[in-house]
Amino acid sequence: MVKFRTKSNYAITLVILLFSSYTYSSCSGVLGRSVTGWDFSTASIGVGRVNIISNYLQPIGTVLATGISNYNTIRNGGLGNLSDDSIVLTCTSPNDKNNLAWAYATNGDSRIGGFYEIPGYPGYYATQFPYVAIKLSFADTGEVFSRIWTKSSVNVVTEDTSNGGFVIRKKHIPKVIATLVKWPEPYGKTTDANGNNVSNTYCHGLGAREDSIPTSQTSNPNQVWTADLYAVNGLAAGCGQPSGYINLLGSGGYQVIIGQDSNKNVYAWDYSIPIGLNGSPAATFSYTPSCVVKTVTPYVIFPTVSINQLNSGEKISKNFDITLECDNTINKSISTAAVSVGLQPSLSAFNHAQTLGLIDPTTGGVTHLVSDNYTDQNMAKGVGITLQNSDGNSINFVSWVGCIPVASGYTSYCPSFTSLEQQRSAGWDPIMSASSQISADPVNATTSYRKTYVSTLGKINNMTPTIGKIKATATVLIRYP
């Protein structure tokens, strides 16, 4: 993690339950009324390719990826192909706000969805990817998903209408953070710690099984598998199971039953919103030789700069380093086929960048890093940080919403980059680009490299700088081609 600062300051179960789970209201729309919860209607979590390597470079417990739910890439079901501003619930009485709440649970009747909680890793559940466990939590509150349907404290965002009612738009659906970690076993068990058996062992991938992915590297180290239930972009179909669901309570539609175990009670799952690895564009999996981040310059301190200097075009640059340790057999080319490095803004900084229009429309890369709490009255406005490698190549910051997908039938996939310029615009620079070897480890067959970056503080085009502090955070990520 790199911190940038200014120097000055720094199946329905029982029919008898049907009526108790359908509440009256004056609402209409998609939520609770249209089927949104089928496996192929899952929201993507944008983690891209998940890669497993040796326990030496990647110890058990390593965080493999972090992503966020993206409802805009859903291609099927009631939420499919709707824009951010699409209305998904309309209510004519303001009193209906009083009963609204979001509920959440894991996909508890699937051992690769959200049934088997990993021993020693509370809130993490086994997935269809060997050695990969997932935790879901609300971005706004941090509430962690479990098998028990729970009422969330997440605020239900609404928009008042001129007739005295209100609407909920697709963009108001709360965001869910997905965190993936490495655990010792390839697959979850069919019996949990309390002796309960998983309710289902189905697999909605076309011809796939829950354990269809090999548990070690094959003869082809570049083999990639997908979590999608469709065979897409030349990759074999995975099992296609979501990791969890959210459901809107109090809308007058079908709603889940709070306090029930999602392994046994699946009422209204099909009117819920699924989230997970299988969401289009789906996550992929490999055992490709790779690199890990070992060290990073923890702080980049910029000196004080005046408004006049910024308005006159003056910029301030500071270098920082990232060191990486890599398998000796990695692709050492400076190309789109190589492992690459990127810096991702904090989620709050990314959200501010979106609001400010600092997103490349073609690649989704973030052009400027702004303060984590940019809107705070003490923070400088109209200024941001840009990035280059030490060879002078401009590099954007990495988006939180994943790639800009290519549609393919009922699903989509992340396209390959066609040039280094395009890849860097999305925020990724090949490991060997602007890097130098610093050491070798013949015992573990690894080599360490240093990459130097140039961060530059300056005025954001067409914005007026204001007095204040800069405090921005970015995390170093590794990407597999």
GROMACS .gro file of C-alpha atoms in nm:
model
  481
    1MET     CA    1   0.000   0.000   0.000
    2VAL     CA    2   0.133   0.340  -0.097
    3LYS     CA    3   0.014   0.656   0.077
    4PHE     CA    4   0.052   0.995  -0.086
    5ARG     CA    5   0.051   1.310   0.128
    6THR     CA    6   0.144   1.673   0.118
    7LYS     CA    7   0.430   1.768   0.347
    8SER     CA    8   0.251   2.047   0.529
    9ASN     CA    9  -0.017   1.816   0.687
   10TYR     CA   10   0.021   1.542   0.631
   11ALA     CA   11  -3.638  -2.450  -0.418
   12ILE     CA   12  -3.916  -2.310  -0.182
   13THR     CA   13  -3.917  -2.508   0.143
   14LEU     CA   14  -4.270  -2.491   0.292
   15VAL     CA   15  -4.573  -2.344   0.117
   16ILE     CA   16  -4.709  -2.244   0.458
   17LEU     CA   17  -4.440  -1.978   0.476
   18LEU     CA   18  -4.547  -1.808   0.157
   19PHE     CA   19  -4.787  -1.552   0.295
   20SER     CA   20  -4.574  -1.449   0.592
   21SER     CA   21  -4.296  -1.365   0.348
   22TYR     CA   22  -4.490  -1.144   0.111
   23THR     CA   23  -4.563  -0.807   0.269
   24TYR     CA   24  -4.819  -0.553   0.153
   25SER     CA   25  -4.709  -0.218   0.020
   26SER     CA   26  -4.795   0.031  -0.252
   27CYS     CA   27  -4.483  -0.056  -0.453
   28SER     CA   28  -4.417  -0.206  -0.793
   29GLY     CA   29  -4.115  -0.283  -1.006
   30VAL     CA   30  -3.834  -0.533  -1.047
   31LEU     CA   31  -3.720  -0.592  -0.689
   32GLY     CA   32  -3.911  -0.875  -0.526
   33ARG     CA   33  -4.137  -0.920  -0.829
   34SER     CA   34  -3.916  -1.014  -1.124
   35VAL     CA   35  -3.682  -1.311  -1.110
   36THR     CA   36  -3.335  -1.171  -1.046
   37GLY     CA   37  -3.163  -1.459  -0.865
   38TRP     CA   38  -3.084  -1.724  -1.123
   39ASP     CA   39  -2.723  -1.837  -1.138
   40PHE     CA   40  -2.664  -1.672  -1.476
   41SER     CA   41  -2.798  -1.343  -1.335
   42THR     CA   42  -2.512  -1.306  -1.087
   43ALA     CA   43  -2.337  -0.973  -1.036
   44SER     CA   44  -1.965  -0.984  -1.110
   45ILE     CA   45  -1.713  -0.905  -0.836
   46GLY     CA   46  -1.448  -0.791  -1.085
   47VAL     CA   47  -1.151  -0.985  -0.948
   48GLY     CA   48  -1.030  -1.106  -1.288
   49ARG     CA   49  -0.787  -1.397  -1.287
   50VAL     CA   50  -0.711  -1.569  -0.956
   51ASN     CA   51  -0.375  -1.746  -0.955
   52ILE     CA   52  -0.230  -2.005  -0.716
   53ILE     CA   53   0.149  -2.046  -0.687
   54SER     CA   54   0.389  -2.202  -0.434
   55ASN     CA   55   0.335  -2.166  -0.062
   56TYR     CA   56   0.681  -2.009  -0.045
   57LEU     CA   57   0.580  -1.708  -0.254
   58GLN     CA   58   0.213  -1.723  -0.159
   59PRO     CA   59   0.167  -1.854   0.198
   60ILE     CA   60  -0.162  -1.989   0.329
   61GLY     CA   61  -0.377  -1.692   0.434
   62THR     CA   62  -0.253  -1.466   0.154
   63VAL     CA   63  -0.515  -1.222   0.026
   64LEU     CA   64  -0.545  -1.319  -0.340
   65ALA     CA   65  -0.783  -1.051  -0.464
   66THR     CA   66  -1.037  -0.791  -0.359
   67GLY     CA   67  -1.331  -0.680  -0.572
   68ILE     CA   68  -1.669  -0.513  -0.557
   69SER     CA   69  -2.012  -0.607  -0.691
   70ASN     CA   70  -2.090  -0.465  -1.035
   71TYR     CA   71  -2.462  -0.476  -1.114
   72ASN     CA   72  -2.412  -0.306  -1.450
   73THR     CA   73  -2.260  -0.615  -1.611
   74ILE     CA   74  -2.559  -0.842  -1.532
   75ARG     CA   75  -2.689  -0.970  -1.868
   76ASN     CA   76  -2.985  -1.188  -1.764
   77GLY     CA   77  -3.291  -1.176  -1.540
   78GLY     CA   78  -3.483  -0.881  -1.403
   79LEU     CA   79  -3.174  -0.663  -1.359
   80GLY     CA   80  -3.009  -0.765  -1.685
   81ASN     CA   81  -2.888  -0.491  -1.920
   82LEU     CA   82  -3.043  -0.210  -1.714
   83SER     CA   83  -2.861   0.120  -1.681
   84ASP     CA   84  -2.747   0.267  -1.351
   85ASP     CA   85  -3.039   0.509  -1.353
   86SER     CA   86  -3.305   0.248  -1.432
   87ILE     CA   87  -3.586   0.242  -1.176
   88VAL     CA   88  -3.612  -0.099  -1.010
   89LEU     CA   89  -3.880  -0.012  -0.752
   90THR     CA   90  -4.156   0.251  -0.747
   91CYS     CA   91  -4.361   0.324  -0.435
   92THR     CA   92  -4.651   0.570  -0.419
   93SER     CA   93  -4.661   0.613  -0.041
   94PRO     CA   94  -4.376   0.763   0.162
   95ASN     CA   95  -4.481   0.534   0.449
   96ASP     CA   96  -4.336   0.238   0.261
   97LYS     CA   97  -3.988   0.364   0.343
   98ASN     CA   98  -4.044   0.260   0.704
   99ASN     CA   99  -4.037  -0.112   0.623
  100LEU     CA  100  -3.751  -0.123   0.376
  101ALA     CA  101  -3.428  -0.301   0.466
  102TRP     CA  102  -3.166  -0.511   0.292
  103ALA     CA  103  -3.112  -0.874   0.395
  104TYR     CA  104  -2.810  -1.087   0.313
  105ALA     CA  105  -2.672  -1.442   0.328
  106THR     CA  106  -2.426  -1.670   0.154
  107ASN     CA  107  -2.536  -1.924  -0.106
  108GLY     CA  108  -2.562  -2.175   0.176
  109ASP     CA  109  -2.694  -2.482  -0.007
  110SER     CA  110  -2.386  -2.509  -0.231
  111ARG     CA  111  -2.052  -2.631  -0.096
  112ILE     CA  112  -1.871  -2.413  -0.351
  113GLY     CA  113  -2.107  -2.118  -0.308
  114GLY     CA  114  -2.139  -2.043   0.060
  115PHE     CA  115  -2.198  -2.361   0.263
  116TYR     CA  116  -1.858  -2.457   0.397
  117GLU     CA  117  -1.698  -2.198   0.626
  118ILE     CA  118  -1.319  -2.236   0.634
  119PRO     CA  119  -1.182  -2.344   0.975
  120GLY     CA  120  -0.975  -2.062   1.122
  121TYR     CA  121  -1.105  -1.807   0.872
  122PRO     CA  122  -1.437  -1.671   1.003
  123GLY     CA  123  -1.666  -1.545   0.727
  124TYR     CA  124  -1.469  -1.714   0.447
  125TYR     CA  125  -1.635  -1.989   0.244
  126ALA     CA  126  -1.502  -2.251   0.000
  127THR     CA  127  -1.543  -2.181  -0.372
  128GLN     CA  128  -1.519  -2.376  -0.698
  129PHE     CA  129  -1.158  -2.257  -0.730
  130PRO     CA  130  -0.912  -2.489  -0.551
  131TYR     CA  131  -0.751  -2.337  -0.241
  132VAL     CA  132  -0.957  -2.017  -0.279
  133ALA     CA  133  -1.203  -1.897  -0.013
  134ILE     CA  134  -1.430  -1.594  -0.036
  135LYS     CA  135  -1.571  -1.347   0.214
  136LEU     CA  136  -1.853  -1.108   0.125
  137SER     CA  137  -1.919  -0.790   0.321
  138PHE     CA  138  -2.114  -0.470   0.266
  139ALA     CA  139  -1.894  -0.183   0.150
  140ASP     CA  140  -2.082   0.070   0.364
  141THR     CA  141  -2.104  -0.116   0.695
  142GLY     CA  142  -1.855  -0.403   0.683
  143GLU     CA  143  -2.125  -0.656   0.778
  144VAL     CA  144  -1.997  -1.002   0.680
  145PHE     CA  145  -2.221  -1.255   0.505
  146SER     CA  146  -2.297  -1.589   0.671
  147ARG     CA  147  -2.543  -1.871   0.598
  148ILE     CA  148  -2.803  -1.712   0.825
  149TRP     CA  149  -3.033  -1.461   0.655
  150THR     CA  150  -2.969  -1.135   0.840
  151LYS     CA  151  -3.127  -0.790   0.829
  152SER     CA  152  -2.860  -0.535   0.740
  153SER     CA  153  -2.803  -0.190   0.885
  154VAL     CA  154  -2.713  -0.066   0.535
  155ASN     CA  155  -2.918   0.241   0.450
  156VAL     CA  156  -3.183   0.184   0.181
  157VAL     CA  157  -3.121   0.472  -0.059
  158THR     CA  158  -3.437   0.614  -0.217
  159GLU     CA  159  -3.524   0.910  -0.437
  160ASP     CA  160  -3.842   1.109  -0.370
  161THR     CA  161  -4.087   1.171  -0.654
  162SER     CA  162  -4.321   1.463  -0.723
  163ASN     CA  163  -4.633   1.260  -0.637
  164GLY     CA  164  -4.518   1.207  -0.279
  165GLY     CA  165  -4.379   0.861  -0.338
  166PHE     CA  166  -4.025   0.745  -0.407
  167VAL     CA  167  -3.818   0.522  -0.631
  168ILE     CA  168  -3.512   0.303  -0.600
  169ARG     CA  169  -3.274   0.302  -0.894
  170LYS     CA  170  -3.032   0.029  -0.989
  171LYS     CA  171  -2.741   0.247  -0.873
  172HIS     CA  172  -2.892   0.249  -0.522
  173ILE     CA  173  -2.839  -0.127  -0.474
  174PRO     CA  174  -2.570  -0.152  -0.205
  175LYS     CA  175  -2.218  -0.252  -0.302
  176VAL     CA  176  -2.066  -0.571  -0.167
  177ILE     CA  177  -1.692  -0.624  -0.120
  178ALA     CA  178  -1.546  -0.966  -0.205
  179THR     CA  179  -1.217  -1.072  -0.047
  180LEU     CA  180  -1.040  -1.390  -0.160
  181VAL     CA  181  -0.777  -1.574   0.047
  182LYS     CA  182  -0.569  -1.885   0.000
  183TRP     CA  183  -0.654  -2.177   0.230
  184PRO     CA  184  -0.490  -2.523   0.266
  185GLU     CA  185  -0.756  -2.747   0.106
  186PRO     CA  186  -0.867  -2.755  -0.259
  187TYR     CA  187  -1.241  -2.794  -0.198
  188GLY     CA  188  -1.491  -2.752   0.081
  189LYS     CA  189  -1.651  -3.046   0.259
  190THR     CA  190  -2.015  -3.152   0.223
  191THR     CA  191  -2.058  -3.154   0.603
  192ASP     CA  192  -2.003  -2.844   0.816
  193ALA     CA  193  -1.846  -2.811   1.160
  194ASN     CA  194  -2.183  -2.876   1.327
  195GLY     CA  195  -2.252  -3.197   1.136
  196ASN     CA  196  -2.500  -3.046   0.891
  197ASN     CA  197  -2.493  -3.184   0.537
  198VAL     CA  198  -2.507  -2.956   0.235
  199SER     CA  199  -2.855  -2.955   0.080
  200ASN     CA  200  -2.750  -2.962  -0.285
  201THR     CA  201  -2.459  -3.076  -0.498
  202TYR     CA  202  -2.587  -2.948  -0.831
  203CYS     CA  203  -2.367  -2.770  -1.077
  204HIS     CA  204  -2.514  -2.527  -1.326
  205GLY     CA  205  -2.206  -2.513  -1.545
  206LEU     CA  206  -2.253  -2.684  -1.880
  207GLY     CA  207  -2.101  -3.029  -1.830
  208ALA     CA  208  -1.896  -2.915  -1.530
  209ARG     CA  209  -1.861  -3.056  -1.179
  210GLU     CA  210  -1.807  -2.882  -0.848
  211ASP     CA  211  -1.452  -3.022  -0.841
  212SER     CA  212  -1.379  -3.006  -1.214
  213ILE     CA  213  -1.065  -2.791  -1.180
  214PRO     CA  214  -0.741  -2.986  -1.115
  215THR     CA  215  -0.583  -2.940  -0.773
  216SER     CA  216  -0.233  -2.873  -0.907
  217GLN     CA  217  -0.064  -2.730  -1.214
  218THR     CA  218  -0.114  -2.927  -1.534
  219SER     CA  219   0.142  -2.978  -1.812
  220ASN     CA  220   0.026  -2.643  -1.950
  221PRO     CA  221   0.114  -2.371  -1.696
  222ASN     CA  222  -0.093  -2.121  -1.893
  223GLN     CA  223  -0.417  -2.323  -1.869
  224VAL     CA  224  -0.706  -2.107  -1.745
  225TRP     CA  225  -1.049  -2.209  -1.614
  226THR     CA  226  -1.359  -1.992  -1.574
  227ALA     CA  227  -1.625  -1.968  -1.303
  228ASP     CA  228  -1.888  -1.888  -1.567
  229LEU     CA  229  -2.164  -2.144  -1.625
  230TYR     CA  230  -2.113  -2.090  -1.999
  231ALA     CA  231  -1.808  -2.187  -2.204
  232VAL     CA  232  -1.684  -1.843  -2.302
  233ASN     CA  233  -1.385  -1.705  -2.492
  234GLY     CA  234  -1.237  -2.053  -2.539
  235LEU     CA  235  -1.241  -2.139  -2.167
  236ALA     CA  236  -1.420  -2.442  -2.024
  237ALA     CA  237  -1.733  -2.370  -1.823
  238GLY     CA  238  -1.711  -2.371  -1.447
  239CYS     CA  239  -1.983  -2.463  -1.201
  240GLY     CA  240  -2.158  -2.128  -1.216
  241GLN     CA  241  -2.259  -2.085  -0.852
  242PRO     CA  242  -2.304  -1.746  -0.678
  243SER     CA  243  -2.131  -1.681  -0.347
  244GLY     CA  244  -2.413  -1.488  -0.178
  245TYR     CA  245  -2.737  -1.296  -0.214
  246ILE     CA  246  -2.898  -0.972  -0.103
  247ASN     CA  247  -3.276  -0.926  -0.082
  248LEU     CA  248  -3.495  -0.620  -0.028
  249LEU     CA  249  -3.734  -0.653   0.265
  250GLY     CA  250  -4.060  -0.459   0.301
  251SER     CA  251  -4.120  -0.381  -0.065
  252GLY     CA  252  -4.434  -0.592  -0.096
  253GLY     CA  253  -4.248  -0.847  -0.306
  254TYR     CA  254  -4.112  -1.189  -0.226
  255GLN     CA  255  -3.868  -1.164   0.061
  256VAL     CA  256  -3.641  -1.399   0.251
  257ILE     CA  257  -3.703  -1.514   0.606
  258ILE     CA  258  -3.470  -1.353   0.858
  259GLY     CA  259  -3.292  -1.595   1.090
  260GLN     CA  260  -3.315  -1.895   0.857
  261ASP     CA  261  -3.014  -2.098   0.738
  262SER     CA  262  -2.971  -2.055   0.363
  263ASN     CA  263  -2.857  -2.418   0.345
  264LYS     CA  264  -3.207  -2.537   0.439
  265ASN     CA  265  -3.441  -2.245   0.365
  266VAL     CA  266  -3.405  -2.106   0.016
  267TYR     CA  267  -3.740  -1.929  -0.003
  268ALA     CA  268  -3.729  -1.620  -0.230
  269TRP     CA  269  -3.368  -1.684  -0.341
  270ASP     CA  270  -3.485  -1.637  -0.701
  271TYR     CA  271  -3.612  -1.288  -0.616
  272SER     CA  272  -3.282  -1.196  -0.454
  273ILE     CA  273  -2.968  -1.051  -0.615
  274PRO     CA  274  -2.681  -1.301  -0.650
  275ILE     CA  275  -2.316  -1.195  -0.623
  276GLY     CA  276  -2.008  -1.404  -0.687
  277LEU     CA  277  -1.718  -1.541  -0.887
  278ASN     CA  278  -1.951  -1.663  -1.163
  279GLY     CA  279  -2.094  -1.317  -1.231
  280SER     CA  280  -2.044  -1.200  -1.587
  281PRO     CA  281  -1.763  -1.129  -1.667
  282ALA     CA  282  -1.669  -1.423  -1.449
  283ALA     CA  283  -1.351  -1.472  -1.252
  284THR     CA  284  -1.094  -1.712  -1.397
  285PHE     CA  285  -0.837  -1.940  -1.234
  286SER     CA  286  -0.485  -2.063  -1.309
  287TYR     CA  287  -0.160  -2.204  -1.171
  288THR     CA  288   0.069  -1.979  -1.380
  289PRO     CA  289   0.424  -1.889  -1.258
  290SER     CA  290   0.406  -1.538  -1.119
  291CYS     CA  291   0.534  -1.271  -0.881
  292VAL     CA  292   0.446  -1.131  -0.542
  293VAL     CA  293   0.498  -0.785  -0.397
  294LYS     CA  294   0.764  -0.788  -0.124
  295THR     CA  295   0.812  -0.422  -0.033
  296VAL     CA  296   0.681  -0.082  -0.135
  297THR     CA  297   0.776   0.272  -0.039
  298PRO     CA  298   0.515   0.331   0.233
  299TYR     CA  299   0.481   0.710   0.199
  300VAL     CA  300   0.536   0.956  -0.082
  301ILE     CA  301   0.566   1.303   0.069
  302PHE     CA  302   0.512   1.606  -0.154
  303PRO     CA  303   0.632   1.954  -0.045
  304THR     CA  304   0.393   2.244  -0.007
  305VAL     CA  305   0.288   2.405  -0.336
  306SER     CA  306   0.089   2.727  -0.385
  307ILE     CA  307  -0.233   2.776  -0.581
  308ASN     CA  308  -0.050   3.018  -0.811
  309GLN     CA  309   0.214   2.759  -0.888
  310LEU     CA  310  -0.050   2.499  -0.972
  311ASN     CA  311  -0.248   2.742  -1.189
  312SER     CA  312   0.069   2.830  -1.379
  313GLY     CA  313   0.115   2.463  -1.467
  314GLU     CA  314   0.384   2.377  -1.214
  315LYS     CA  315   0.397   2.016  -1.102
  316ILE     CA  316   0.589   1.830  -0.833
  317SER     CA  317   0.726   1.479  -0.883
  318LYS     CA  318   0.849   1.219  -0.635
  319ASN     CA  319   0.980   0.868  -0.697
  320PHE     CA  320   0.885   0.551  -0.514
  321ASP     CA  321   0.986   0.185  -0.548
  322ILE     CA  322   0.814  -0.152  -0.554
  323THR     CA  323   1.013  -0.474  -0.511
  324LEU     CA  324   0.881  -0.807  -0.633
  325GLU     CA  325   0.993  -1.168  -0.604
  326CYS     CA  326   0.913  -1.386  -0.906
  327ASP     CA  327   0.927  -1.748  -1.015
  328ASN     CA  328   1.222  -1.790  -1.249
  329THR     CA  329   0.989  -1.934  -1.513
  330ILE     CA  330   0.767  -1.627  -1.553
  331ASN     CA  331   0.717  -1.472  -1.895
  332LYS     CA  332   0.993  -1.210  -1.900
  333SER     CA  333   0.875  -1.020  -2.205
  334ILE     CA  334   0.761  -0.659  -2.196
  335SER     CA  335   0.429  -0.736  -2.357
  336THR     CA  336   0.059  -0.783  -2.292
  337ALA     CA  337   0.130  -1.155  -2.244
  338ALA     CA  338   0.336  -1.095  -1.930
  339VAL     CA  339   0.246  -1.062  -1.563
  340SER     CA  340   0.195  -0.696  -1.477
  341VAL     CA  341   0.174  -0.458  -1.181
  342GLY     CA  342  -0.088  -0.194  -1.106
  343LEU     CA  343  -0.180   0.056  -0.835
  344GLN     CA  344  -0.544   0.073  -0.728
  345PRO     CA  345  -0.689   0.374  -0.542
  346SER     CA  346  -0.872   0.320  -0.217
  347LEU     CA  347  -1.243   0.257  -0.277
  348SER     CA  348  -1.333   0.602  -0.149
  349ALA     CA  349  -1.073   0.769  -0.374
  350PHE     CA  350  -1.202   0.567  -0.670
  351ASN     CA  351  -1.560   0.675  -0.599
  352HIS     CA  352  -1.449   1.040  -0.592
  353ALA     CA  353  -1.261   0.991  -0.920
  354GLN     CA  354  -1.579   0.855  -1.078
  355THR     CA  355  -1.776   1.157  -0.959
  356LEU     CA  356  -1.510   1.390  -1.099
  357GLY     CA  357  -1.506   1.216  -1.437
  358LEU     CA  358  -1.149   1.091  -1.402
  359ILE     CA  359  -1.214   0.753  -1.565
  360ASP     CA  360  -1.081   0.661  -1.909
  361PRO     CA  361  -1.395   0.572  -2.111
  362THR     CA  362  -1.215   0.311  -2.321
  363THR     CA  363  -1.012   0.116  -2.067
  364GLY     CA  364  -1.172   0.214  -1.735
  365GLY     CA  365  -0.838   0.327  -1.590
  366VAL     CA  366  -0.833   0.607  -1.333
  367THR     CA  367  -0.640   0.904  -1.471
  368HIS     CA  368  -0.576   1.082  -1.140
  369LEU     CA  369  -0.545   0.968  -0.781
  370VAL     CA  370  -0.732   1.204  -0.548
  371SER     CA  371  -0.760   1.215  -0.170
  372ASP     CA  372  -0.942   0.933   0.006
  373ASN     CA  373  -1.170   1.186   0.176
  374TYR     CA  374  -1.164   1.433  -0.114
  375THR     CA  375  -1.489   1.609  -0.017
  376ASP     CA  376  -1.371   1.690   0.336
  377GLN     CA  377  -1.344   2.067   0.388
  378ASN     CA  378  -0.975   2.041   0.478
  379MET     CA  379  -0.879   1.860   0.159
  380ALA     CA  380  -0.747   2.032  -0.152
  381LYS     CA  381  -0.977   2.025  -0.454
  382GLY     CA  382  -0.890   2.028  -0.822
  383VAL     CA  383  -0.555   1.854  -0.775
  384GLY     CA  384  -0.452   1.495  -0.828
  385ILE     CA  385  -0.161   1.258  -0.873
  386THR     CA  386  -0.058   1.097  -1.200
  387LEU     CA  387   0.181   0.809  -1.257
  388GLN     CA  388   0.469   0.711  -1.486
  389ASN     CA  389   0.726   0.435  -1.476
  390SER     CA  390   1.093   0.533  -1.472
  391ASP     CA  391   1.111   0.487  -1.850
  392GLY     CA  392   0.861   0.770  -1.892
  393ASN     CA  393   0.556   0.561  -1.983
  394SER     CA  394   0.232   0.705  -1.846
  395ILE     CA  395   0.023   0.459  -1.645
  396ASN     CA  396  -0.326   0.509  -1.508
  397PHE     CA  397  -0.453   0.370  -1.178
  398VAL     CA  398  -0.657   0.047  -1.171
  399SER     CA  399  -1.037   0.059  -1.157
  400TRP     CA  400  -1.244  -0.111  -0.888
  401VAL     CA  401  -1.516  -0.224  -1.131
  402GLY     CA  402  -1.301  -0.461  -1.335
  403CYS     CA  403  -1.263  -0.464  -1.710
  404ILE     CA  404  -1.490  -0.320  -1.976
  405PRO     CA  405  -1.641  -0.654  -2.090
  406VAL     CA  406  -1.719  -0.788  -2.436
  407ALA     CA  407  -2.068  -0.940  -2.475
  408SER     CA  408  -2.079  -1.305  -2.582
  409GLY     CA  409  -2.426  -1.456  -2.612
  410TYR     CA  410  -2.579  -1.477  -2.265
  411THR     CA  411  -2.257  -1.377  -2.094
  412SER     CA  412  -1.945  -1.162  -2.136
  413TYR     CA  413  -1.572  -1.178  -2.085
  414CYS     CA  414  -1.274  -0.951  -2.032
  415PRO     CA  415  -1.094  -0.896  -2.363
  416SER     CA  416  -0.717  -0.922  -2.396
  417PHE     CA  417  -0.525  -0.599  -2.431
  418THR     CA  418  -0.420  -0.527  -2.788
  419SER     CA  419  -0.126  -0.301  -2.703
  420LEU     CA  420   0.093  -0.193  -2.414
  421GLU     CA  421  -0.051   0.156  -2.444
  422GLN     CA  422  -0.401   0.019  -2.389
  423GLN     CA  423  -0.285  -0.199  -2.101
  424ARG     CA  424  -0.111   0.091  -1.928
  425SER     CA  425  -0.419   0.306  -1.978
  426ALA     CA  426  -0.607   0.044  -1.776
  427GLY     CA  427  -0.339   0.074  -1.507
  428TRP     CA  428  -0.109  -0.223  -1.572
  429ASP     CA  429   0.265  -0.219  -1.646
  430PRO     CA  430   0.458  -0.543  -1.724
  431ILE     CA  431   0.687  -0.664  -1.447
  432MET     CA  432   0.997  -0.631  -1.664
  433SER     CA  433   0.914  -0.281  -1.783
  434ALA     CA  434   1.138  -0.021  -1.614
  435SER     CA  435   1.267  -0.277  -1.364
  436SER     CA  436   1.607  -0.398  -1.249
  437GLN     CA  437   1.716  -0.728  -1.097
  438ILE     CA  438   1.831  -0.696  -0.737
  439SER     CA  439   1.883  -1.057  -0.619
  440ALA     CA  440   1.837  -1.425  -0.698
  441ASP     CA  441   1.738  -1.720  -0.478
  442PRO     CA  442   1.860  -2.049  -0.632
  443VAL     CA  443   1.708  -2.256  -0.350
  444ASN     CA  444   1.352  -2.138  -0.417
  445ALA     CA  445   1.414  -2.070  -0.788
  446THR     CA  446   1.307  -1.707  -0.765
  447THR     CA  447   1.445  -1.369  -0.868
  448SER     CA  448   1.374  -1.030  -0.713
  449TYR     CA  449   1.322  -0.709  -0.909
  450ARG     CA  450   1.278  -0.341  -0.833
  451LYS     CA  451   1.038  -0.117  -1.027
  452THR     CA  452   1.063   0.259  -0.987
  453TYR     CA  453   0.767   0.488  -1.044
  454VAL     CA  454   0.732   0.865  -1.071
  455SER     CA  455   0.427   1.018  -0.902
  456THR     CA  456   0.339   1.374  -1.003
  457LEU     CA  457   0.114   1.615  -0.815
  458GLY     CA  458  -0.057   1.880  -1.025
  459LYS     CA  459  -0.373   2.059  -1.126
  460ILE     CA  460  -0.647   1.846  -1.280
  461ASN     CA  461  -0.742   1.981  -1.622
  462ASN     CA  462  -1.038   2.222  -1.627
  463MET     CA  463  -1.058   2.230  -1.248
  464THR     CA  464  -0.977   2.511  -1.007
  465PRO     CA  465  -0.732   2.416  -0.731
  466THR     CA  466  -0.819   2.507  -0.373
  467ILE     CA  467  -0.611   2.524  -0.058
  468GLY     CA  468  -0.591   2.209   0.151
  469LYS     CA  469  -0.416   1.880   0.212
  470ILE     CA  470  -0.366   1.575  -0.007
  471LYS     CA  471  -0.395   1.233   0.152
  472ALA     CA  472  -0.441   0.952  -0.098
  473THR     CA  473  -0.390   0.577  -0.071
  474ALA     CA  474  -0.320   0.316  -0.338
  475THR     CA  475  -0.265  -0.060  -0.315
  476VAL     CA  476  -0.020  -0.255  -0.532
  477LEU     CA  477  -0.180  -0.538  -0.733
  478ILE     CA  478  -0.052  -0.817  -0.958
  479ARG     CA  479  -0.238  -0.906  -1.279
  480TYR     CA  480  -0.220  -1.222  -1.485
  481PRO     CA  481  -0.271  -1.197  -1.864
   0.00000   0.00000   0.00000
